[in-house]
Coordinates of N, CA and C in Angstrom, one line a residue:
M1 N 8.2 15.4 -7.3 CA 8.3 14.8 -6.0 C 7.0 14.6 -5.3
L2 N 6.8 13.5 -4.7 CA 5.5 13.2 -3.9 C 5.6 14.0 -2.6
T3 N 4.5 14.8 -2.4 CA 4.4 15.5 -1.1 C 3.4 14.9 -0.2
I4 N 3.7 14.6 1.0 CA 2.7 14.1 1.9 C 2.5 15.0 3.1
L5 N 1.3 15.4 3.4 CA 0.9 16.3 4.4 C 0.3 15.5 5.6
L6 N 0.7 15.8 6.8 CA 0.1 15.2 8.0 C -0.3 16.3 8.9
L7 N -1.6 16.5 9.1 CA -2.1 17.6 9.8 C -2.9 17.1 11.0
V8 N -2.9 17.9 12.1 CA -3.7 17.6 13.2 C -5.1 18.1 12.9
F9 N -6.1 17.2 13.1 CA -7.5 17.4 12.6 C -8.2 18.4 13.5
G10 N -8.9 19.3 12.9 CA -9.8 20.2 13.7 C -11.2 19.7 13.5
C11 N -11.7 19.0 14.6 CA -13.0 18.3 14.5 C -14.2 19.2 14.6
A12 N -15.2 18.8 13.9 CA -16.5 19.6 14.0 C -17.2 19.2 15.3
A13 N -18.2 20.0 15.6 CA -18.9 19.8 16.8 C -19.5 18.4 16.8
G14 N -19.5 17.7 18.0 CA -20.1 16.4 18.1 C -19.8 15.9 19.5
S15 N -20.0 14.6 19.7 CA -19.7 14.0 21.0 C -18.3 14.1 21.4
S16 N -18.0 14.3 22.7 CA -16.6 14.5 23.1 C -15.8 13.2 22.9
S17 N -16.5 12.0 23.0 CA -15.8 10.8 22.7 C -15.3 10.6 21.3
F18 N -16.2 11.0 20.3 CA -15.8 10.9 18.9 C -14.8 12.0 18.6
T19 N -14.9 13.2 19.2 CA -13.9 14.2 19.0 C -12.5 13.7 19.4
K20 N -12.4 13.1 20.5 CA -11.2 12.6 21.0 C -10.6 11.5 20.1
I21 N -11.4 10.6 19.7 CA -11.0 9.6 18.7 C -10.6 10.2 17.4
A22 N -11.4 11.1 16.9 CA -11.0 11.7 15.6 C -9.7 12.5 15.6
R23 N -9.4 13.2 16.7 CA -8.2 13.9 16.8 C -7.0 12.9 16.8
D24 N -7.1 11.8 17.5 CA -6.0 10.9 17.5 C -5.8 10.2 16.2
L25 N -6.9 9.8 15.5 CA -6.8 9.1 14.3 C -6.3 10.0 13.1
A26 N -6.7 11.3 13.2 CA -6.3 12.2 12.2 C -4.8 12.4 12.2
E27 N -4.2 12.3 13.4 CA -2.7 12.4 13.4 C -2.0 11.3 12.8
K28 N -2.7 10.2 12.5 CA -2.2 9.0 11.8 C -2.5 9.0 10.3
T29 N -3.3 10.0 9.9 CA -3.8 10.0 8.5 C -2.9 11.0 7.7
I30 N -2.3 10.5 6.7 CA -1.4 11.3 5.9 C -2.1 11.7 4.6
V31 N -1.9 12.9 4.2 CA -2.5 13.4 3.0 C -1.5 13.6 1.9
V32 N -1.8 13.0 0.7 CA -0.8 12.9 -0.4 C -1.0 14.0 -1.5
K33 N 0.0 14.7 -1.8 CA 0.0 15.6 -3.0 C 1.1 15.3 -3.9
S34 N 1.0 15.8 -5.1 CA 2.1 15.6 -6.1 C 2.5 17.0 -6.6
G35 N 3.7 17.4 -6.1 CA 4.2 18.7 -6.5 C 3.2 19.8 -6.1
A36 N 2.9 20.7 -7.1 CA 2.0 21.8 -6.8 C 0.5 21.4 -7.1
E37 N 0.3 20.1 -7.5 CA -1.1 19.7 -7.8 C -1.9 19.6 -6.5
P38 N -3.3 19.7 -6.7 CA -4.1 19.5 -5.5 C -4.0 18.2 -4.9
I39 N -4.5 18.0 -3.7 CA -4.5 16.7 -3.0 C -5.0 15.6 -3.8
V40 N -4.3 14.5 -3.9 CA -4.8 13.4 -4.8 C -5.1 12.2 -4.0
G41 N -4.8 12.1 -2.8 CA -5.1 10.9 -2.0 C -4.6 10.9 -0.6
S42 N -4.6 9.8 0.0 CA -4.2 9.7 1.4 C -3.3 8.5 1.6
A43 N -2.8 8.3 2.8 CA -1.8 7.3 3.1 C -1.7 7.1 4.6
F44 N -0.9 6.1 5.0 CA -0.6 5.9 6.4 C 0.8 5.2 6.5
A45 N 1.4 5.4 7.7 CA 2.7 4.8 8.0 C 2.6 3.6 8.9
F46 N 3.4 2.6 8.7 CA 3.4 1.5 9.6 C 4.8 0.9 9.8
R47 N 5.0 0.1 10.8 CA 6.3 -0.5 11.0 C 6.1 -2.1 10.9
S48 N 7.1 -2.7 10.4 CA 7.1 -4.2 10.3 C 8.5 -4.7 10.5
N49 N 8.7 -5.5 11.5 CA 10.1 -6.1 11.8 C 11.1 -5.0 11.9
G50 N 10.7 -3.9 12.5 CA 11.6 -2.8 12.8 C 11.8 -1.8 11.7
D51 N 11.3 -2.1 10.5 CA 11.4 -1.2 9.3 C 10.2 -0.3 9.2
L52 N 10.3 0.8 8.6 CA 9.3 1.8 8.4 C 8.8 1.8 7.0
Y53 N 7.4 1.9 6.8 CA 6.8 1.9 5.5 C 5.7 3.0 5.4
I54 N 5.5 3.5 4.2 CA 4.4 4.3 3.9 C 3.6 3.7 2.8
S55 N 2.3 3.6 2.9 CA 1.5 3.0 1.9 C 0.3 3.9 1.5
T56 N 0.0 3.8 0.2 CA -1.1 4.6 -0.4 C -1.7 3.7 -1.5
A57 N -2.8 4.1 -2.1 CA -3.4 3.4 -3.2 C -2.5 3.6 -4.5
K58 N -2.4 2.5 -5.2 CA -1.5 2.5 -6.4 C -2.0 3.6 -7.4
H59 N -3.3 3.8 -7.6 CA -3.8 4.8 -8.5 C -3.5 6.2 -8.1
V60 N -3.3 6.4 -6.8 CA -2.9 7.7 -6.3 C -1.4 8.0 -6.7
A61 N -0.6 7.0 -6.8 CA 0.8 7.1 -7.0 C 1.2 7.1 -8.5
V62 N 0.2 6.9 -9.4 CA 0.5 6.8 -10.8 C 1.3 8.1 -11.3
G63 N 2.4 7.8 -12.0 CA 3.2 8.9 -12.5 C 4.3 9.4 -11.6
I64 N 4.3 8.9 -10.3 CA 5.3 9.3 -9.4 C 6.0 8.1 -8.8
L65 N 6.0 7.0 -9.4 CA 6.5 5.8 -8.8 C 8.1 5.8 -8.8
H66 N 8.7 6.7 -9.6 CA 10.1 6.6 -9.8 C 10.8 7.8 -9.1
T67 N 10.1 8.5 -8.2 CA 10.7 9.6 -7.5 C 11.7 9.0 -6.5
S68 N 12.8 9.8 -6.3 CA 13.9 9.3 -5.4 C 13.7 9.5 -4.0
G69 N 12.7 10.4 -3.6 CA 12.5 10.7 -2.2 C 11.0 11.1 -2.0
L70 N 10.6 11.1 -0.8 CA 9.3 11.5 -0.4 C 9.4 12.7 0.5
E71 N 8.6 13.8 0.2 CA 8.6 15.0 1.0 C 7.4 14.9 1.9
I72 N 7.7 14.9 3.2 CA 6.6 14.8 4.2 C 6.5 16.1 4.9
K73 N 5.3 16.6 5.1 CA 5.1 17.8 5.8 C 4.2 17.5 7.1
F74 N 4.7 17.8 8.2 CA 4.0 17.6 9.5 C 3.4 19.0 9.9
C75 N 2.1 19.0 10.1 CA 1.5 20.3 10.4 C 0.9 20.3 11.8
S76 N 1.2 21.3 12.6 CA 0.8 21.3 14.0 C -0.6 21.9 14.1
S77 N -1.2 22.4 13.0 CA -2.5 22.9 13.0 C -3.0 22.9 11.5
L78 N -4.3 23.4 11.3 CA -4.8 23.4 10.0 C -4.2 24.6 9.2
N79 N -3.4 25.4 9.8 CA -2.8 26.5 9.1 C -1.6 26.0 8.4
Q80 N -1.6 26.1 7.0 CA -0.5 25.6 6.2 C 0.8 26.2 6.5
N81 N 0.8 27.4 7.1 CA 2.1 28.0 7.5 C 2.8 27.3 8.6
S82 N 2.1 26.4 9.3 CA 2.7 25.7 10.4 C 3.4 24.4 10.0
C83 N 3.3 24.1 8.7 CA 3.8 22.8 8.2 C 5.4 22.9 8.1
V84 N 6.0 21.8 8.5 CA 7.4 21.6 8.5 C 7.8 20.5 7.5
S85 N 8.6 20.8 6.5 CA 9.0 19.9 5.5 C 10.1 18.9 6.0
H86 N 10.0 17.7 5.5 CA 11.0 16.7 5.8 C 11.1 15.7 4.7
V87 N 12.3 15.6 4.1 CA 12.4 14.7 2.9 C 13.0 13.4 3.5
V88 N 12.3 12.3 3.2 CA 12.8 11.0 3.6 C 13.3 10.2 2.3
T89 N 14.3 9.4 2.5 CA 14.8 8.6 1.4 C 13.9 7.4 1.2
K90 N 13.4 7.3 -0.1 CA 12.5 6.2 -0.4 C 13.4 4.9 -0.8
G91 N 13.1 3.8 -0.1 CA 13.8 2.6 -0.5 C 13.0 1.8 -1.4
F92 N 13.0 0.5 -1.2 CA 12.4 -0.5 -2.1 C 10.9 -0.2 -2.2
T93 N 10.3 -0.4 -3.4 CA 8.9 -0.2 -3.6 C 8.2 -1.6 -3.7
Y94 N 7.1 -1.8 -3.0 CA 6.4 -3.1 -3.0 C 5.0 -2.8 -3.6
T95 N 4.7 -3.7 -4.6 CA 3.4 -3.6 -5.2 C 3.0 -5.0 -5.7
S96 N 1.9 -5.1 -6.4 CA 1.4 -6.4 -6.9 C 0.8 -6.2 -8.3
D97 N 0.8 -7.3 -9.0 CA 0.3 -7.3 -10.4 C -1.2 -7.7 -10.3
I98 N -1.7 -8.0 -9.2 CA -3.2 -8.4 -9.1 C -4.0 -7.1 -9.2
P99 N -4.9 -7.0 -10.2 CA -5.6 -5.8 -10.4 C -6.4 -5.2 -9.2
T100 N -7.0 -6.1 -8.4 CA -7.8 -5.7 -7.3 C -6.9 -5.2 -6.1
L101 N -5.6 -5.5 -6.2 CA -4.7 -5.1 -5.1 C -4.1 -3.7 -5.4
D102 N -5.0 -2.7 -5.3 CA -4.6 -1.4 -5.7 C -3.9 -0.7 -4.5
T103 N -2.7 -1.1 -4.2 CA -1.9 -0.5 -3.2 C -0.4 -0.6 -3.5
I104 N 0.3 0.4 -2.9 CA 1.7 0.4 -3.1 C 2.4 0.8 -1.8
V105 N 3.5 0.2 -1.4 CA 4.2 0.4 -0.2 C 5.6 0.8 -0.4
W106 N 6.1 1.9 0.2 CA 7.4 2.3 0.1 C 8.1 2.1 1.4
K107 N 9.3 1.5 1.4 CA 10.2 1.4 2.6 C 10.9 2.7 2.7
V108 N 10.9 3.3 3.9 CA 11.5 4.6 4.1 C 12.5 4.5 5.3
E109 N 13.5 5.3 5.3 CA 14.6 5.3 6.3 C 14.1 5.9 7.6
E110 N 13.3 6.9 7.6 CA 12.9 7.6 8.8 C 11.7 8.4 8.5
L111 N 11.1 8.9 9.6 CA 10.0 9.8 9.6 C 10.3 11.0 10.5
P112 N 9.7 12.1 10.2 CA 10.0 13.3 11.1 C 9.3 13.1 12.4
D113 N 9.9 13.8 13.4 CA 9.3 13.7 14.8 C 7.9 14.2 14.7
G114 N 7.0 13.5 15.4 CA 5.6 14.0 15.4 C 4.7 13.1 14.5
V115 N 5.3 12.5 13.5 CA 4.4 11.6 12.7 C 4.1 10.3 13.4
K116 N 2.9 10.0 13.5 CA 2.4 8.9 14.3 C 2.4 7.6 13.3
V117 N 3.1 6.6 13.8 CA 3.1 5.3 13.0 C 1.9 4.5 13.5
S118 N 1.1 3.9 12.6 CA -0.1 3.1 12.9 C 0.3 1.7 13.2
K119 N -0.4 1.1 14.2 CA -0.4 -0.3 14.4 C -1.5 -0.9 13.5
T120 N -1.3 -2.2 13.2 CA -2.3 -2.8 12.3 C -2.9 -4.0 13.0
N121 N -4.1 -4.4 12.5 CA -4.9 -5.5 13.0 C -5.5 -6.2 11.9
C122 N -5.4 -7.6 11.9 CA -5.9 -8.4 10.8 C -7.3 -9.0 11.0
N123 N -7.9 -8.6 12.2 CA -9.1 -9.4 12.6 C -10.4 -8.6 12.6
S124 N -10.6 -7.7 11.6 CA -11.8 -7.0 11.6 C -12.9 -7.9 11.2
R125 N -14.2 -7.6 11.6 CA -15.3 -8.5 11.3 C -16.5 -7.7 11.0
V126 N -17.5 -8.4 10.3 CA -18.7 -7.8 9.9 C -19.4 -7.3 11.1
G127 N -19.9 -6.1 11.1 CA -20.6 -5.5 12.2 C -19.7 -4.6 13.1
E128 N -18.4 -4.7 12.9 CA -17.5 -3.9 13.7 C -17.5 -2.5 13.4
K129 N -17.4 -1.6 14.4 CA -17.4 -0.1 14.1 C -16.0 0.2 13.6
V130 N -15.9 1.1 12.5 CA -14.7 1.5 12.0 C -14.7 3.0 11.7
F131 N -13.5 3.6 11.5 CA -13.3 5.0 11.3 C -12.4 5.1 10.1
A132 N -12.9 5.8 9.0 CA -12.2 6.0 7.8 C -11.4 7.4 7.8
G133 N -10.1 7.3 7.6 CA -9.3 8.6 7.6 C -9.0 8.9 6.1
G134 N -9.0 10.2 5.8 CA -8.7 10.6 4.4 C -8.8 12.1 4.3
A135 N -8.8 12.5 3.0 CA -8.9 13.9 2.7 C -10.0 14.1 1.6
P136 N -11.2 13.8 1.9 CA -12.3 13.9 0.9 C -12.4 15.3 0.2
F137 N -12.4 15.2 -1.1 CA -12.4 16.5 -1.9 C -11.3 17.4 -1.6
G138 N -10.1 16.9 -1.2 CA -9.0 17.7 -0.9 C -9.0 18.5 0.3
R139 N -9.9 18.2 1.2 CA -9.9 18.9 2.5 C -8.9 18.3 3.5
A140 N -8.6 19.0 4.6 CA -7.7 18.5 5.6 C -8.2 17.2 6.1
P141 N -7.4 16.4 6.8 CA -7.8 15.0 7.2 C -9.2 15.0 7.9
D142 N -10.0 14.1 7.4 CA -11.4 14.0 7.9 C -11.5 12.5 8.4
I143 N -12.2 12.4 9.5 CA -12.5 11.1 10.1 C -14.0 10.9 10.1
S144 N -14.4 9.8 9.5 CA -15.9 9.4 9.5 C -16.0 8.1 10.1
Q145 N -17.2 7.8 10.6 CA -17.4 6.5 11.3 C -18.5 5.7 10.6
G146 N -18.4 4.4 10.7 CA -19.4 3.5 10.1 C -19.2 2.1 10.6
Y147 N -19.6 1.1 9.8 CA -19.5 -0.3 10.2 C -19.1 -1.2 9.1
V148 N -18.4 -2.2 9.4 CA -18.1 -3.2 8.3 C -19.3 -4.0 7.9
T149 N -19.6 -4.0 6.6 CA -20.8 -4.6 6.1 C -20.5 -5.9 5.4
W150 N -19.3 -6.2 5.0 CA -19.0 -7.4 4.2 C -17.5 -7.6 4.1
K151 N -17.0 -8.8 4.1 CA -15.6 -9.1 4.0 C -15.5 -10.4 3.2
S152 N -14.5 -10.4 2.3 CA -14.2 -11.5 1.4 C -12.9 -11.3 0.7
M153 N -12.1 -12.4 0.6 CA -10.9 -12.4 -0.3 C -10.0 -11.2 -0.1
G154 N -9.7 -10.8 1.1 CA -8.8 -9.8 1.4 C -9.4 -8.4 1.3
L155 N -10.7 -8.3 1.1 CA -11.3 -7.0 0.9 C -12.4 -6.8 2.0
T156 N -12.5 -5.5 2.4 CA -13.5 -5.1 3.4 C -14.4 -4.0 2.9
V157 N -15.7 -4.2 3.0 CA -16.7 -3.2 2.6 C -17.2 -2.6 3.9
H158 N -17.3 -1.2 4.0 CA -17.9 -0.6 5.1 C -18.7 0.7 4.7
D159 N -19.4 1.2 5.6 CA -20.3 2.4 5.2 C -19.8 3.7 5.8
A160 N -18.6 3.8 6.3 CA -18.0 5.1 6.7 C -17.9 5.9 5.5
R161 N -18.1 7.2 5.6 CA -18.1 8.1 4.4 C -16.7 8.3 3.9
T162 N -16.5 8.1 2.6 CA -15.3 8.5 1.9 C -15.7 9.2 0.6
A163 N -14.7 9.7 -0.1 CA -14.9 10.5 -1.3 C -13.6 10.6 -2.0
P164 N -13.5 11.1 -3.3 CA -12.3 11.3 -3.9 C -11.3 12.1 -3.0
G165 N -10.1 11.6 -2.9 CA -9.1 12.2 -1.9 C -8.9 11.3 -0.8
S166 N -9.8 10.3 -0.6 CA -9.7 9.4 0.5 C -8.9 8.1 0.1
S167 N -8.7 7.9 -1.2 CA -8.1 6.7 -1.6 C -6.7 6.6 -1.0
G168 N -6.4 5.4 -0.5 CA -5.1 5.1 0.1 C -5.1 5.4 1.6
G169 N -6.1 6.0 2.1 CA -6.2 6.3 3.5 C -6.5 5.1 4.4
P170 N -6.2 5.2 5.7 CA -6.4 4.1 6.6 C -7.9 4.0 7.1
V171 N -8.3 2.8 7.3 CA -9.5 2.5 8.0 C -9.2 1.9 9.4
F172 N -9.6 2.5 10.4 CA -9.2 2.2 11.8 C -10.3 1.4 12.5
N173 N -9.9 0.6 13.5 CA -10.9 0.1 14.5 C -11.0 1.0 15.7
R174 N -11.7 0.6 16.7 CA -11.9 1.4 17.9 C -10.6 1.6 18.7
K175 N -9.7 0.7 18.5 CA -8.4 0.8 19.2 C -7.4 1.7 18.5
G176 N -7.8 2.2 17.3 CA -6.9 3.1 16.5 C -5.9 2.3 15.7
Q177 N -6.2 1.0 15.5 CA -5.3 0.1 14.7 C -5.9 0.1 13.2
V178 N -5.0 0.1 12.3 CA -5.4 0.1 10.9 C -5.9 -1.3 10.5
V179 N -7.1 -1.4 10.1 CA -7.6 -2.7 9.6 C -7.8 -2.8 8.1
G180 N -7.6 -1.7 7.4 CA -7.8 -1.7 6.0 C -7.3 -0.4 5.4
Q181 N -7.2 -0.4 4.0 CA -6.8 0.8 3.3 C -7.8 1.1 2.2
S182 N -8.4 2.3 2.2 CA -9.4 2.6 1.2 C -8.9 2.6 -0.2
I183 N -9.7 2.0 -1.1 CA -9.3 1.9 -2.5 C -10.4 2.3 -3.5
A184 N -11.6 2.2 -3.1 CA -12.7 2.5 -4.0 C -14.0 2.9 -3.2
V185 N -14.9 3.6 -3.9 CA -16.2 3.9 -3.3 C -17.3 3.7 -4.3
E186 N -18.4 3.4 -3.8 CA -19.7 3.3 -4.6 C -20.4 4.6 -4.3
T187 N -20.5 5.5 -5.3 CA -21.0 6.9 -5.0 C -22.5 7.0 -5.3
I188 N -23.1 8.0 -4.7 CA -24.5 8.2 -4.9 C -24.7 9.7 -5.1
G189 N -25.6 10.1 -6.0 CA -26.0 11.5 -6.2 C -25.0 12.3 -6.8
I190 N -25.3 13.6 -6.9 CA -24.3 14.6 -7.5 C -23.2 15.0 -6.6
A191 N -23.4 14.6 -5.3 CA -22.3 15.0 -4.3 C -21.1 14.1 -4.4
N192 N -21.2 13.0 -5.1 CA -20.1 12.1 -5.2 C -19.6 11.5 -3.9
V193 N -20.5 11.3 -3.0 CA -20.1 10.8 -1.6 C -20.5 9.3 -1.6
S194 N -19.7 8.5 -0.9 CA -19.9 7.1 -0.9 C -21.1 6.6 -0.1
S195 N -21.7 5.6 -0.7 CA -22.8 4.9 0.1 C -22.1 3.7 0.7
S196 N -21.1 3.2 0.1 CA -20.3 2.1 0.6 C -18.8 2.2 0.1
S197 N -17.9 1.8 0.9 CA -16.5 2.0 0.6 C -15.8 0.6 0.6
V198 N -14.8 0.4 -0.3 CA -14.0 -0.8 -0.3 C -12.6 -0.5 0.2
A199 N -12.1 -1.4 1.0 CA -10.8 -1.3 1.6 C -10.1 -2.6 1.4
I200 N -8.7 -2.6 1.2 CA -7.9 -3.7 1.2 C -7.5 -4.0 2.7
D201 N -7.6 -5.3 3.1 CA -7.3 -5.6 4.5 C -5.9 -5.3 4.8
A202 N -5.7 -4.8 6.1 CA -4.3 -4.4 6.5 C -3.3 -5.4 6.3
C203 N -3.6 -6.7 6.6 CA -2.6 -7.7 6.5 C -2.3 -8.1 5.0
T204 N -3.2 -7.8 4.1 CA -2.9 -7.9 2.7 C -1.9 -6.9 2.3
V205 N -2.1 -5.6 2.8 CA -1.1 -4.6 2.5 C 0.3 -4.9 3.0
M206 N 0.3 -5.3 4.3 CA 1.6 -5.7 4.9 C 2.2 -6.9 4.3
G207 N 1.4 -7.7 3.7 CA 1.9 -9.0 3.1 C 2.8 -8.7 1.9
L208 N 2.6 -7.5 1.3 CA 3.4 -7.1 0.1 C 4.9 -7.1 0.4
V209 N 5.3 -6.7 1.7 CA 6.7 -6.6 2.0 C 7.3 -8.0 2.3
Y210 N 6.5 -9.0 2.3 CA 7.0 -10.4 2.5 C 7.0 -11.2 1.2
Q211 N 6.7 -10.6 0.1 CA 6.6 -11.3 -1.2 C 7.9 -12.0 -1.5

């Protein structure tokens, strides 16, 4: 069974404005696990025409595409003992045969109280400040900031820090709206941290449900 963890982010020291933004965005960042395995990726929830969906990267979901339900854990703190389990019924699965469209969307019946559903925005632009949500290296939700550096053909490149574990996670704008979903990184050095990150545009992800 696919397990999804949603934790309230404990921010590192920094500006109060970024800390406030990071806390809010971390509550919309979902961490994906598979059974007892370590964290394998990230995800986010959104609503379209009144229906609820959860989306992650397709390569994160490999091997668990046929599970009958999704187990979501909402955590009120970074203490794993505070997590409350909630199983949601997984409905229709939306995906694409296009190799570069590395995303999958599940329709779900409900989400537990406290899980924040993200709004989306299709109008990100080069030079815009963005915030990447994810679980780099399997840590609790992390929010990093950067800027959009390139856009083309439904893809957005930005320089907010991501790493393995961030795949499928949301990329937010200043308003807290999802403008993209992380799918790949260009890594540098032995730390395996991104110098640039690739995201699928939010409206391309949402478009899967209208195929």
